[in-house]
Amino acid sequence: MTSDTETLENFTQQEYKYGFTVDIEADELPVGLNEEIIAALSAKKDEPKFMLDWRLKAYRKWLEMKSPTWAFVDFEEIDYQSIKYYSAPKKKPELKSLDQVDPKLLETYERLGIPLEEQKRLAGVAVDAVFDSVSIATTYKEELKNAGVIFCSISEAIKEHPELVKKYLGSVVPYTDNYFATLNSAVFSDGTFVYVPKGVKCPLELSTYFRINAQNTGQFERTLIIADEDSSVSYLEGCTAPMRDENQLHAAVVELVALKGAQIKYSTIQNWYPGDKEGKGGIYNFVTKRGVAEENAKISWTQVETGSAITWKYPSCILKGDNSVGEFYSVAITNNKQQADTGTKMIHIGKNTKSTIISKGISAGNAQNSYRGLVKVLRGADNARNFSQCDSMLMGDRCGAHTFPYIEVDNPTAQIEHEATTSKIGEDQLFYCNQRGISTEDAIGMIVHGFCKEVLNELPMEFALEARQLLAISLEGSVG
Amino acid sequence: MTQQESETPWYESSFELLETLVGDDQSAEIEAIRTKAHQDFLKIGLPKSKTEDWKYTDIRELRTRQFSLADKGVVSQVDDAARKSKTIADISELSLQTVDGFVANNLDALRALLPKGVILSTLREAFANRDSGLLELYREHFGQIATTENDFVVAFNTSFFQDVLIVHVPAGAQVEQPLYIQHIASGLQQSTATFPRILCVVEAGAKLALVEHFATLTSEGGFTASVTELVVGDNAEVSHYQLGLESDDHIRISRLASKQGRDARVRFHSSTFGGQLVRNEVCPTLTGVNGFTGLYGISVLSGNQHVDNHTVLDHSVPHCESDERYKGIYDGKSEGVFCGTIIVREDAQKTNAIQNNAAVLLSDRATVNTKPQLKIWADDVKCTHGATVGQLDQVQLFYLRSRGIGEKDARNLLLRAFAGEVTQEIELDALRSAIEQMVVDKLSL
């Protein structure tokens, strides 16, 4: 089986394909973190006073907190004073069309394979492209406006819809929530805001491409999505990042509010720089994502995590209203020295609440891949139902796959099922494919794709293709 | 008593008293081990509410409540009849009792029943008789699998144990009758703390079944922290049964630790019916290829009882198999915890590990917390775990009732079947039928 081992090894020694930086003059705050920096950040963004107060409250809380150590990941301590907390491309024109966009930026998009014009016409996706910390171009705004949907950057929302921001920002992830979320609350520079009014089915799949560019800039995104009663929205988030050697911190917060009867589908493809073979460089991805589902509402998280040196991410659903539904579909691929500790929390509070968890972890090289999840059924959550399935696949004998599910049940009418399996690609499966003329590499691709299919099927069309490509890039080798 | 003194927990202040209470015939060697263990114990301290391994089990009461160490003098106050009053009939003639942690029997009578070469002794005897062979065995194995560093349960037990019972089964010896050990908490003193300790070495090709039965004579609450170390040689076969039948005010933490050689088969079975708070910790390590470890448990609780089944199964060598199945039935305000970890080390290729945990809640105030974990570093393995929590299947109940079976009978039938999947793993007929009866009795309260 040496050739198999070789193929697997080649698979696992892929270099990052999307690594490059583009020099753009940036308008930045000095390195470091203190109350003045936060005030300056807030002033730069022209924020109302309530936001500054909120940021400062969060910052003061953050000073009292300690970085969590419970996750199954290992990294050097982060020096928060050596990070630039704000970096915006200097030219910040008011744009109506793409012609006005800095050509260098456009070039970056071209190289990333996301030409905005193409996206506009072909995919029918409104793209709110975040280049570092400030939204540069927003498309399809007019069309969304007609439907009454607000889709803008969070800084814009703070200025133009302060009542909504004031009401919902921090309502799902309070500024005291956890170390990274609190840090984010203090220093978030930009992000996305979506409001879908009552009864409106959002006519487009909303999408934001994130990209980290300026060196040493931690990106602190804040996303707030509110689906009013009986509305529905699908949101897509995807990212790539340039190659470099210093670890970069990304501590985003995503809050979803699904009011009575509303549906939110949140899909992520994450392909940030994972570091080189020795684990040098790479993004630290410490994300807090959580949604609250009111009566009859539904929140669905789908994620394909292939990048980042460290992923620490638990998209969660608080099933507060009766009959609410939570879903979590995840594929996490770790390679070389990547570490992922990811999973979900399903908190059943309302009656007849349902949740589904499907998690697929693939670990290769020297990577560590952990599923960590909680299913909690509170006393009053009669007839709660959960199904969880966590499958792990190991490629190579130096990697690890771990499962840490927590199940807490306080109600006898709950039905909870949890299943987990760990396996490798069977020699018999490979042999079967080989003897039918399929190369080992193709066979591995097929098997991996089949292994993840349940999750990939949940992705919106636009992302399904990209996801397939990502799986291939993450695991494909130079052989064949 | 000044404020300062009242804040010193009993386990710190009573260590000095230990010598007079357990008898002064212990050797300096033991004293050194105890002192080391006690230092470790004080360094580790009791688990705090944030300690991940104790997340769902709160043992703060051990600190706040005043327990007192067992006094050897009490043993003689418990007569034979009282000592044997809790014995389950027909399990074995090889039956012995510890009272508050002290071995109460004259072991000579039992030795006569054992096959040739099998040793049954206490550490106290070994030192008194200067039995060099036995002491060598003790020095080689004691505290090796269950170490006191970073381990609060073992450190606690090692610093306070009353007696160490040593069982040695030489290579090839087959002990056909199970060794039936009852740990009796006499309840003659108020809130007694007892620390039974067993070291059991089963050499290559030998066979032994061990039954540990925890019981209380009165409803006076107490505390037990027991540790049993099992060293299992190549191709040996060992079964360990643990039965918890204490009164409703008793707290117990039991640690079973084992390591096994190649081709060895080790099975652990825990049944928990009694006690206020019971924690069964089972930590087997597979150190020889082609071994098998079975871990089984049944808990039937009601009232305010709490059980925590905590297992850490360590596959450190290739080609081993393990089967783990725990079931719980929880009524009243009882709480069930299951925390099972399977570790598959880098070299342990071709491991086949199965873990399953199922719980039934009978009341709307009962709680179940489950944490099945897999930590896997080898790629060519098959590991699965499953956990279910629910109530009785209404369809099955309806099926039975539509055939004229009363609600209560139908319910008991289903619960017996549920428990049966685990109780059937008990290979000792007398014990199995006794436990099956206990399931029924407990449920029809």
Tab-separated table of N, CA and C in Angstrom, chain B residues 21 80 87 124 129 207 231 237 250 278 293 297 301 312 323 333-334 369 374 404:
chain	number	residue	atom	x	y	z
B	21	LEU	N	-6.328	5.120	64.449
B	21	LEU	CA	-7.593	4.519	64.047
B	21	LEU	C	-7.415	3.235	63.254
B	80	ASP	N	-21.098	-11.508	63.202
B	80	ASP	CA	-21.147	-12.251	61.951
B	80	ASP	C	-22.487	-12.126	61.254
B	87	THR	N	-25.719	-10.255	52.447
B	87	THR	CA	-25.158	-11.163	51.444
B	87	THR	C	-26.229	-11.678	50.489
B	124	ARG	N	-1.526	-5.793	55.644
B	124	ARG	CA	-1.153	-5.819	57.055
B	124	ARG	C	-0.523	-7.170	57.415
B	129	ASN	N	3.836	-10.889	58.702
B	129	ASN	CA	4.503	-12.177	58.496
B	129	ASN	C	5.821	-12.045	57.755
B	207	LYS	N	-7.712	-17.343	35.567
B	207	LYS	CA	-9.085	-16.889	35.445
B	207	LYS	C	-9.632	-16.524	36.819
B	231	VAL	N	-4.368	-6.186	37.619
B	231	VAL	CA	-3.276	-6.423	36.679
B	231	VAL	C	-3.558	-7.770	36.031
B	237	GLU	N	-8.290	-14.226	32.003
B	237	GLU	CA	-9.681	-13.825	31.883
B	237	GLU	C	-10.177	-13.328	33.238
B	250	HIS	N	-25.758	7.894	51.409
B	250	HIS	CA	-24.354	7.508	51.308
B	250	HIS	C	-23.728	8.042	50.022
B	278	VAL	N	-23.353	8.451	43.658
B	278	VAL	CA	-22.433	7.372	43.344
B	278	VAL	C	-21.676	7.726	42.083
B	293	THR	N	-11.860	-5.707	26.021
B	293	THR	CA	-12.381	-5.126	27.257
B	293	THR	C	-13.859	-4.859	27.090
B	297	GLY	N	-22.863	-1.291	32.247
B	297	GLY	CA	-23.409	-0.679	33.454
B	297	GLY	C	-24.906	-0.518	33.364
B	301	LEU	N	-32.455	4.498	39.237
B	301	LEU	CA	-32.479	5.449	40.340
B	301	LEU	C	-33.853	6.064	40.516
B	312	VAL	N	-12.859	5.764	31.228
B	312	VAL	CA	-11.786	6.170	30.318
B	312	VAL	C	-11.132	4.879	29.815
B	323	ASP	N	-16.015	-3.145	23.978
B	323	ASP	CA	-17.464	-3.039	23.869
B	323	ASP	C	-17.941	-2.352	25.138
B	333	LYS	N	-36.591	12.613	41.130
B	333	LYS	CA	-35.742	13.763	40.816
B	333	LYS	C	-34.309	13.314	40.584
B	334	SER	N	-34.147	12.055	40.227
B	334	SER	CA	-32.793	11.524	40.126
B	334	SER	C	-32.035	12.095	38.930
B	369	ASN	N	-27.401	13.746	31.894
B	369	ASN	CA	-26.320	14.451	31.203
B	369	ASN	C	-25.353	13.420	30.645
B	374	LEU	N	-14.681	10.633	22.024
B	374	LEU	CA	-13.688	9.827	21.320
B	374	LEU	C	-12.447	10.684	21.112
B	404	GLY	N	-53.960	-6.624	26.098
B	404	GLY	CA	-54.533	-6.914	27.406
B	404	GLY	C	-53.555	-6.877	28.557
